mmCIF file of C-alpha atoms in Angstrom:
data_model
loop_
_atom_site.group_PDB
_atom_site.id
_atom_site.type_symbol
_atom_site.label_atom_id
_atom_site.label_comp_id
_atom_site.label_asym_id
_atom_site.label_seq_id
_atom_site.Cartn_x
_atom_site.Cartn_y
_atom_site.Cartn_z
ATOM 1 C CA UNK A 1 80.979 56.065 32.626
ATOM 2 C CA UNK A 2 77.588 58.101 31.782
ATOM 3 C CA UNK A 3 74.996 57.170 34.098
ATOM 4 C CA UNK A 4 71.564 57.394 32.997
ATOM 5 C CA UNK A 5 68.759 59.129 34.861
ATOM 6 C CA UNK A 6 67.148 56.624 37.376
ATOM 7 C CA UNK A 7 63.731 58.087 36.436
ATOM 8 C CA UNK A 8 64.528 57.102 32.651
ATOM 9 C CA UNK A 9 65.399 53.326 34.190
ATOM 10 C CA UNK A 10 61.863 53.259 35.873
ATOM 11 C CA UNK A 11 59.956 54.094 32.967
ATOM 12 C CA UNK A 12 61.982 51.414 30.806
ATOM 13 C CA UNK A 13 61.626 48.617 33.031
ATOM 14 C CA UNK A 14 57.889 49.630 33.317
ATOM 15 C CA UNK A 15 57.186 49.811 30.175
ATOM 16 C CA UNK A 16 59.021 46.121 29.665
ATOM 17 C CA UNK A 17 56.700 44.408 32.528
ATOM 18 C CA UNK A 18 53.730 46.155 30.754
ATOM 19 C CA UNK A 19 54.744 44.732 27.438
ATOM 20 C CA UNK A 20 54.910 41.474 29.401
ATOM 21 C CA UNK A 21 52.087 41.520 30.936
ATOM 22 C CA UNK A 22 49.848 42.363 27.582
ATOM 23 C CA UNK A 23 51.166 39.806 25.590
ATOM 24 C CA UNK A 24 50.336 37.163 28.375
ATOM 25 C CA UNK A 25 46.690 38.322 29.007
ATOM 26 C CA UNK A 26 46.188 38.353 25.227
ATOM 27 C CA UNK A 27 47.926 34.373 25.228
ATOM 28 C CA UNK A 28 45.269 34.070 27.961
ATOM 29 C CA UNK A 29 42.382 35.295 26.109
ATOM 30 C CA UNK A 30 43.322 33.263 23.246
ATOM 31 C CA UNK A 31 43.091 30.399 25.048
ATOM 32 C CA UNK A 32 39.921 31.027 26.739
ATOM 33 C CA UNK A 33 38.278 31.563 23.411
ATOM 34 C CA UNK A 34 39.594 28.413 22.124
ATOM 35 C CA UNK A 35 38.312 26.469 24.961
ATOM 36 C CA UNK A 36 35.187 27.883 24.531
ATOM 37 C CA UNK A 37 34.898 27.236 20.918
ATOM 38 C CA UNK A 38 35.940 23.919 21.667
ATOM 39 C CA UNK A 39 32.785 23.474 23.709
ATOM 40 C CA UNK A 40 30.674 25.226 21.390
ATOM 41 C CA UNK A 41 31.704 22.499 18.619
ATOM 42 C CA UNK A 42 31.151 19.690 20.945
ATOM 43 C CA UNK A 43 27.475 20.779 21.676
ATOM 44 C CA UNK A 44 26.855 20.927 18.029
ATOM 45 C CA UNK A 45 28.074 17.692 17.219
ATOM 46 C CA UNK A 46 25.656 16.173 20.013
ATOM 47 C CA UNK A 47 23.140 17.770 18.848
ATOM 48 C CA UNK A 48 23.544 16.792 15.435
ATOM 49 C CA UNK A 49 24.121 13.224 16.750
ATOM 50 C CA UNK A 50 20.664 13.828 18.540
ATOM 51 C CA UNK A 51 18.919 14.568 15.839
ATOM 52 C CA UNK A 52 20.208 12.122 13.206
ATOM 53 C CA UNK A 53 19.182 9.294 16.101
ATOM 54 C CA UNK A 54 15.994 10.438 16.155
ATOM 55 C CA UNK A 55 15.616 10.806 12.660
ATOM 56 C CA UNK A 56 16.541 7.539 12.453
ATOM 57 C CA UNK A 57 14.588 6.235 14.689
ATOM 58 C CA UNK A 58 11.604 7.853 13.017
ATOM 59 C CA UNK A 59 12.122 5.996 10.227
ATOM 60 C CA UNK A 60 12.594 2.372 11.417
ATOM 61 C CA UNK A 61 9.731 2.920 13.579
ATOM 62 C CA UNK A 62 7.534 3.984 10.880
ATOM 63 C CA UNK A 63 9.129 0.936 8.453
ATOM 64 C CA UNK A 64 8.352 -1.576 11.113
ATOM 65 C CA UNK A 65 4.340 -0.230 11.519
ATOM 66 C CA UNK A 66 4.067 -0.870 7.743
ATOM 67 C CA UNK A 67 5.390 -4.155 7.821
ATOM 68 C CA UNK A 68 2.991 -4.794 10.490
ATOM 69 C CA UNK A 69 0.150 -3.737 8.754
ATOM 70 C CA UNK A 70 0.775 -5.290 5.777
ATOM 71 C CA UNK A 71 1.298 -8.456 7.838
ATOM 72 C CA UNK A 72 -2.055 -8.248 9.536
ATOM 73 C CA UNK A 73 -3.947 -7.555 5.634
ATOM 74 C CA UNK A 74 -2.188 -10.924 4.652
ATOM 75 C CA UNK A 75 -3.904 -12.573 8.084
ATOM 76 C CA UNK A 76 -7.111 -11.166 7.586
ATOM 77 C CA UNK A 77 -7.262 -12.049 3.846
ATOM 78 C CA UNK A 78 -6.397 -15.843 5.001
ATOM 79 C CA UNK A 79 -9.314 -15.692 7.745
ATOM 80 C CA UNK A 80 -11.771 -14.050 4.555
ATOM 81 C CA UNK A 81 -9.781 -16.936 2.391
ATOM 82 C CA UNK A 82 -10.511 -20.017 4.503
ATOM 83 C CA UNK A 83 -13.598 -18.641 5.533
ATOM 84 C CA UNK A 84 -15.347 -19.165 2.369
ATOM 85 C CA UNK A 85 -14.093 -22.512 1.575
ATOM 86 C CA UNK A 86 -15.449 -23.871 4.743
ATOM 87 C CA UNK A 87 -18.866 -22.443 3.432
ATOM 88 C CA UNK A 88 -18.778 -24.320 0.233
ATOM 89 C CA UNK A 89 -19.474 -28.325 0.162
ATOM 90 C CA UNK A 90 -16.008 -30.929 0.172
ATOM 91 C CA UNK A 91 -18.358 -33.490 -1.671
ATOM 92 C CA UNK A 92 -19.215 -35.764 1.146
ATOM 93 C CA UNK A 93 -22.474 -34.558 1.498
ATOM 94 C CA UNK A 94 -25.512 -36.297 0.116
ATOM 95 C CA UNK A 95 -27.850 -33.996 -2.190
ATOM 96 C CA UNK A 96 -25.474 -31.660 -3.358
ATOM 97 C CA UNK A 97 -25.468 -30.915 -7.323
ATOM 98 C CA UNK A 98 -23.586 -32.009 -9.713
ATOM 99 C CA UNK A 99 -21.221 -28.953 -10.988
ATOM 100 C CA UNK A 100 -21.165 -27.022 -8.054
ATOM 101 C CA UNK A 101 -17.775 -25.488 -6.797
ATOM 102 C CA UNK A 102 -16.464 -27.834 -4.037
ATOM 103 C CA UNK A 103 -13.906 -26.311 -1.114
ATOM 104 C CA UNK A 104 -10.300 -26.907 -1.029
ATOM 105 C CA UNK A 105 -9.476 -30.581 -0.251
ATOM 106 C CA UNK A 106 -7.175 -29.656 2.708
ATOM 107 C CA UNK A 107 -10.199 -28.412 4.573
ATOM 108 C CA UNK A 108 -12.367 -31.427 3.900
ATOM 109 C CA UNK A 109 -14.795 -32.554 6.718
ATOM 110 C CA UNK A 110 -12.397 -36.066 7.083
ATOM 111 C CA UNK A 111 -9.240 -33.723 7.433
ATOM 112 C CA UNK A 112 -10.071 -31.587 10.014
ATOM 113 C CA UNK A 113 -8.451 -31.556 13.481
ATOM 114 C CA UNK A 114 -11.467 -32.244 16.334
ATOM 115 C CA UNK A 115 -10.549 -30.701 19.796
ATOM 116 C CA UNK A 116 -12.760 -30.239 22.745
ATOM 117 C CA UNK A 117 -13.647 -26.744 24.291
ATOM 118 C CA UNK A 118 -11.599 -27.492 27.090
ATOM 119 C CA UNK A 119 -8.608 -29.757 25.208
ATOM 120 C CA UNK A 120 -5.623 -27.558 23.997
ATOM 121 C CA UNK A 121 -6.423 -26.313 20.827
ATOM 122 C CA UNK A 122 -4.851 -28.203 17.493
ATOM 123 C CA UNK A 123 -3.476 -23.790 16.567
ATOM 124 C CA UNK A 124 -1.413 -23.876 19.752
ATOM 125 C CA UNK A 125 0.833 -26.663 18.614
ATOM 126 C CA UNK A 126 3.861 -25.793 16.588
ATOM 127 C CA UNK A 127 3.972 -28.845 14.796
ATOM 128 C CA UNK A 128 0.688 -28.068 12.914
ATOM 129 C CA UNK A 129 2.383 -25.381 11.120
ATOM 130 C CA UNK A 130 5.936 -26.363 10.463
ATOM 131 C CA UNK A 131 5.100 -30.198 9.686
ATOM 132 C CA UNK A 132 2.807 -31.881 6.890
ATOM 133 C CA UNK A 133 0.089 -32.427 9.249
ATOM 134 C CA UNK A 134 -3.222 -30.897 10.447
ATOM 135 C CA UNK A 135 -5.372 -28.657 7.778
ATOM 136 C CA UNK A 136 -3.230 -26.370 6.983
ATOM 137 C CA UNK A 137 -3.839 -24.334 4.207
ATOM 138 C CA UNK A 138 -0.890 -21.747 1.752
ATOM 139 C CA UNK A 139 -3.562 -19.518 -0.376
ATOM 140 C CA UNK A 140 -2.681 -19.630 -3.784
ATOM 141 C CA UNK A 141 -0.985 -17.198 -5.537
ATOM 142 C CA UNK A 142 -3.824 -15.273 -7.062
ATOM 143 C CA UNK A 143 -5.077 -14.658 -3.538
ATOM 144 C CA UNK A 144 -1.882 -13.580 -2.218
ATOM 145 C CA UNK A 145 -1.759 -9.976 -3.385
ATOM 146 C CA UNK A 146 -3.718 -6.453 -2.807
ATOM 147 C CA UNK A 147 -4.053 -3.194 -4.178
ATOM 148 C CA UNK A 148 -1.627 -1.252 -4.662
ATOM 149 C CA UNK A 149 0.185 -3.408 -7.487
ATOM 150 C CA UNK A 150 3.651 -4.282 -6.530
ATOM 151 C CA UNK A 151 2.833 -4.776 -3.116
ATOM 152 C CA UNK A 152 3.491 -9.077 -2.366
ATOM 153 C CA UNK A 153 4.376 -10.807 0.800
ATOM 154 C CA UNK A 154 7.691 -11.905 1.253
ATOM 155 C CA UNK A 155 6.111 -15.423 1.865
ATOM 156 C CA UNK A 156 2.181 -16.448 1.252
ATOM 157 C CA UNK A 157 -0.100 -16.055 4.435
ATOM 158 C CA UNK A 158 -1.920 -19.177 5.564
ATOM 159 C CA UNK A 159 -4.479 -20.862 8.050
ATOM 160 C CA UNK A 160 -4.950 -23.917 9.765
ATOM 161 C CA UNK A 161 -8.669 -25.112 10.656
ATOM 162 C CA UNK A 162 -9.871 -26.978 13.469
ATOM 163 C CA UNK A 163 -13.335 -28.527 14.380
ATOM 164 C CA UNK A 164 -13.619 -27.316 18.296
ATOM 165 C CA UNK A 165 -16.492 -29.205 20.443
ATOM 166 C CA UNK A 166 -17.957 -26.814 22.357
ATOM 167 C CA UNK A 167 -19.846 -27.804 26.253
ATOM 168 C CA UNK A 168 -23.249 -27.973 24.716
ATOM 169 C CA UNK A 169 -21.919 -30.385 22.016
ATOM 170 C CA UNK A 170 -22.272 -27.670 19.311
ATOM 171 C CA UNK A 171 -19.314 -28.087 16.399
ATOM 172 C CA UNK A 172 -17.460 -24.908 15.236
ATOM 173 C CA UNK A 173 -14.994 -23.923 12.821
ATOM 174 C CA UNK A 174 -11.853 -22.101 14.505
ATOM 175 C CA UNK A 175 -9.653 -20.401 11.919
ATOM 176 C CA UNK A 176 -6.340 -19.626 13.062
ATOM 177 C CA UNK A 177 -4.260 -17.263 10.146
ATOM 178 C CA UNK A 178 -0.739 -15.773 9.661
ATOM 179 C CA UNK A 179 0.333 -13.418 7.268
ATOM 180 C CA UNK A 180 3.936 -12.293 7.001
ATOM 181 C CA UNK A 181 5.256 -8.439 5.564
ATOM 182 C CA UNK A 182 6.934 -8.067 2.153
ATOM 183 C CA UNK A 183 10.112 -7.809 4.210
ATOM 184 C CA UNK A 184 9.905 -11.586 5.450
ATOM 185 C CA UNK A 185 12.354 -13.949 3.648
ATOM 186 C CA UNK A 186 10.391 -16.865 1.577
ATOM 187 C CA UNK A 187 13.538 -18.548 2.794
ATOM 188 C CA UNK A 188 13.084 -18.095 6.527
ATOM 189 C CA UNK A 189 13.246 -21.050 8.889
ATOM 190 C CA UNK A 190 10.283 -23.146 10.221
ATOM 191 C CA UNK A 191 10.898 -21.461 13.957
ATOM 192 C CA UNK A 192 7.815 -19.620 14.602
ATOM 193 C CA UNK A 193 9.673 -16.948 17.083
ATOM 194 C CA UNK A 194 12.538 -16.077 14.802
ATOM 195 C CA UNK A 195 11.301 -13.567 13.116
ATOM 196 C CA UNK A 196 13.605 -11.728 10.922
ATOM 197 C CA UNK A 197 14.562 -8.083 11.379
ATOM 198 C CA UNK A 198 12.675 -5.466 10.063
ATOM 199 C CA UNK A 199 10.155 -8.102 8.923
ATOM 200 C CA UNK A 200 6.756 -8.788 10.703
ATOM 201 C CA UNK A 201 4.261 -11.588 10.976
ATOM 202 C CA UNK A 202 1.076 -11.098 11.988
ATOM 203 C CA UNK A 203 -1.633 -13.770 13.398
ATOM 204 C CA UNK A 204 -5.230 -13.418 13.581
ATOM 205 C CA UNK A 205 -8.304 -16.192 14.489
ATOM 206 C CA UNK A 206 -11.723 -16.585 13.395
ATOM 207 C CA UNK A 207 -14.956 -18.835 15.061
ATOM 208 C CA UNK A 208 -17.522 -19.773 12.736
ATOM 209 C CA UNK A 209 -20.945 -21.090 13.098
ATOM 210 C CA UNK A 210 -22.368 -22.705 10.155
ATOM 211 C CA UNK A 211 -25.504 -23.857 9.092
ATOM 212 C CA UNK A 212 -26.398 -26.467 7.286
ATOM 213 C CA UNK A 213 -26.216 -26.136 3.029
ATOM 214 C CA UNK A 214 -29.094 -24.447 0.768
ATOM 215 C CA UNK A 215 -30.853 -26.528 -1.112
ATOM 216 C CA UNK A 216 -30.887 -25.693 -4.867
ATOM 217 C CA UNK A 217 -29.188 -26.586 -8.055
ATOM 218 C CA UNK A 218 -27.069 -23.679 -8.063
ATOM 219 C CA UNK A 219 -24.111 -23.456 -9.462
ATOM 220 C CA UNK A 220 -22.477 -22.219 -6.142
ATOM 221 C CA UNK A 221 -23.665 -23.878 -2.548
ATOM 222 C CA UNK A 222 -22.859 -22.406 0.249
ATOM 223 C CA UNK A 223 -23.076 -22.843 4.114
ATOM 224 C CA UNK A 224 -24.776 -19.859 5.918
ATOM 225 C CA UNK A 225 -22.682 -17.932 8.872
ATOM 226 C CA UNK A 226 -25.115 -18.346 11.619
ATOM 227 C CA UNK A 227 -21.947 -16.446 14.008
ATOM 228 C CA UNK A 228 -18.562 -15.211 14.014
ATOM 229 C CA UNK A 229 -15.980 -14.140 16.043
ATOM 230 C CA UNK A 230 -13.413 -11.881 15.055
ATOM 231 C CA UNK A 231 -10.237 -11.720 16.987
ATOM 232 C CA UNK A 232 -6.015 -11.202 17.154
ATOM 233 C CA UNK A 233 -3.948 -13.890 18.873
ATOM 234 C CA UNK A 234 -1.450 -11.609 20.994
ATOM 235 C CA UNK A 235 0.324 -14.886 22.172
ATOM 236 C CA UNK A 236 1.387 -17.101 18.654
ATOM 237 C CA UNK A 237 2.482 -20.732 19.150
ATOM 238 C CA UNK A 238 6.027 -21.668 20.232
ATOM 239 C CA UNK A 239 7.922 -23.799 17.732
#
């Protein structure tokens, strides 16, 4: 039998464990460079998923501002609104012309709410502006809308008047208002805190002083605005 050299057996055998030992430490590197693609993938997908959320965000935040604002024009317009009915006559006076423009019957002198400065105010009750009762006024269609064109509440803004007594016996008009988004359902319940999503309602409140009417055979009367008070209600009845 032919023997081969020992020294010839060495440098096959090394040559095999070297072979070996490559082909693992490349299996090793392969799998280090998966992991770390792995990871690499994983942080972009967060931060993908980051920004989309706050893109998101962004965007309902700034649809929910609008809604608000719109909201608060409807309120104000019902405070302007109501406002200048209470300046015109209801009819009940004595002296007033014939022809002149008379106010809306809901906020005649005989149907307004009287409450004392110190009684709980007619606005605060819930029932005033889910039932029948109280002066409650819807603004007609004509003075629902703004410029831009195209731009309607979901649901026409409206106020409620009250006659408030003050301490010193003087009477004042208090104009409470509400004006809802273009996003608020006309077919929304009569509960005052469930507001839909992504809708808004907005309420504002107005104090009048009036004086008494011009005389004159104009063809429009009107009460002067001796004060006002401008202000947002924060806190809006609870149903």
């Amino acid at each position: 039998m032919v023997r081969r050299p020992v020294y010839g057996r060495l440098l096959l055998e090394g040559g095999s464990r070297h072979r070996r030992a490559s082909s693992a430490a490349r299996r090793r590197e392969r799998g280090v460079t998966l992991l770390v693609v792995m990871v690499l993938l994983l942080i972009l997908s967060l931060s993908a998923a980051a920004v989309l959320r706050n893109a998101v965000s962004g965007e309902r935040f700034a649809h929910n501002l609008r809604q608000q604002l719109l909201a608060q024009q409807q309120a104000e317009l019902a405070l302007r609104h109501c406002e200048a009915e209470l300046r015109l006559p209801d009819g009940s006076e004595a002296g007033v012309p014939p022809g002149v423009r008379l106010r809306d019957p809901v906020l005649a002198e005989a149907a307004l709410m009287r409450t004392a400065w110190d009684a709980p105010p007619a606005w605060r009750q819930g029932a005033n502006w889910t039932g029948a009762g109280g002066a409650r006024l819807v603004l007609p269609q004509d003075q629902a809308g703004w410029p831009p064109a195209g731009v309607m509440p979901g649901r026409r803004p409206e106020c409620l008047v009250e006659l408030q007594v003050l301490a010193d016996g003087v009477l004042v008009y208090v104009i409470t208002a509400r004006g809802f988004s273009p996003a608020y359902p006309a077919s929304a319940g009569a509960d005052l805190n469930a507001i839909p999503a992504g809708a808004a309602v907005a309420w504002g409140q107005s104090i009048l002083l009036l004086g008494a009417l011009a005389s004159g055979d104009e063809a429009l009367v009107q009460r002067p605005i001796l004060d006002r008070l401008w202000r947002r209600v924060l806190q809006p009845p609870q149903s």
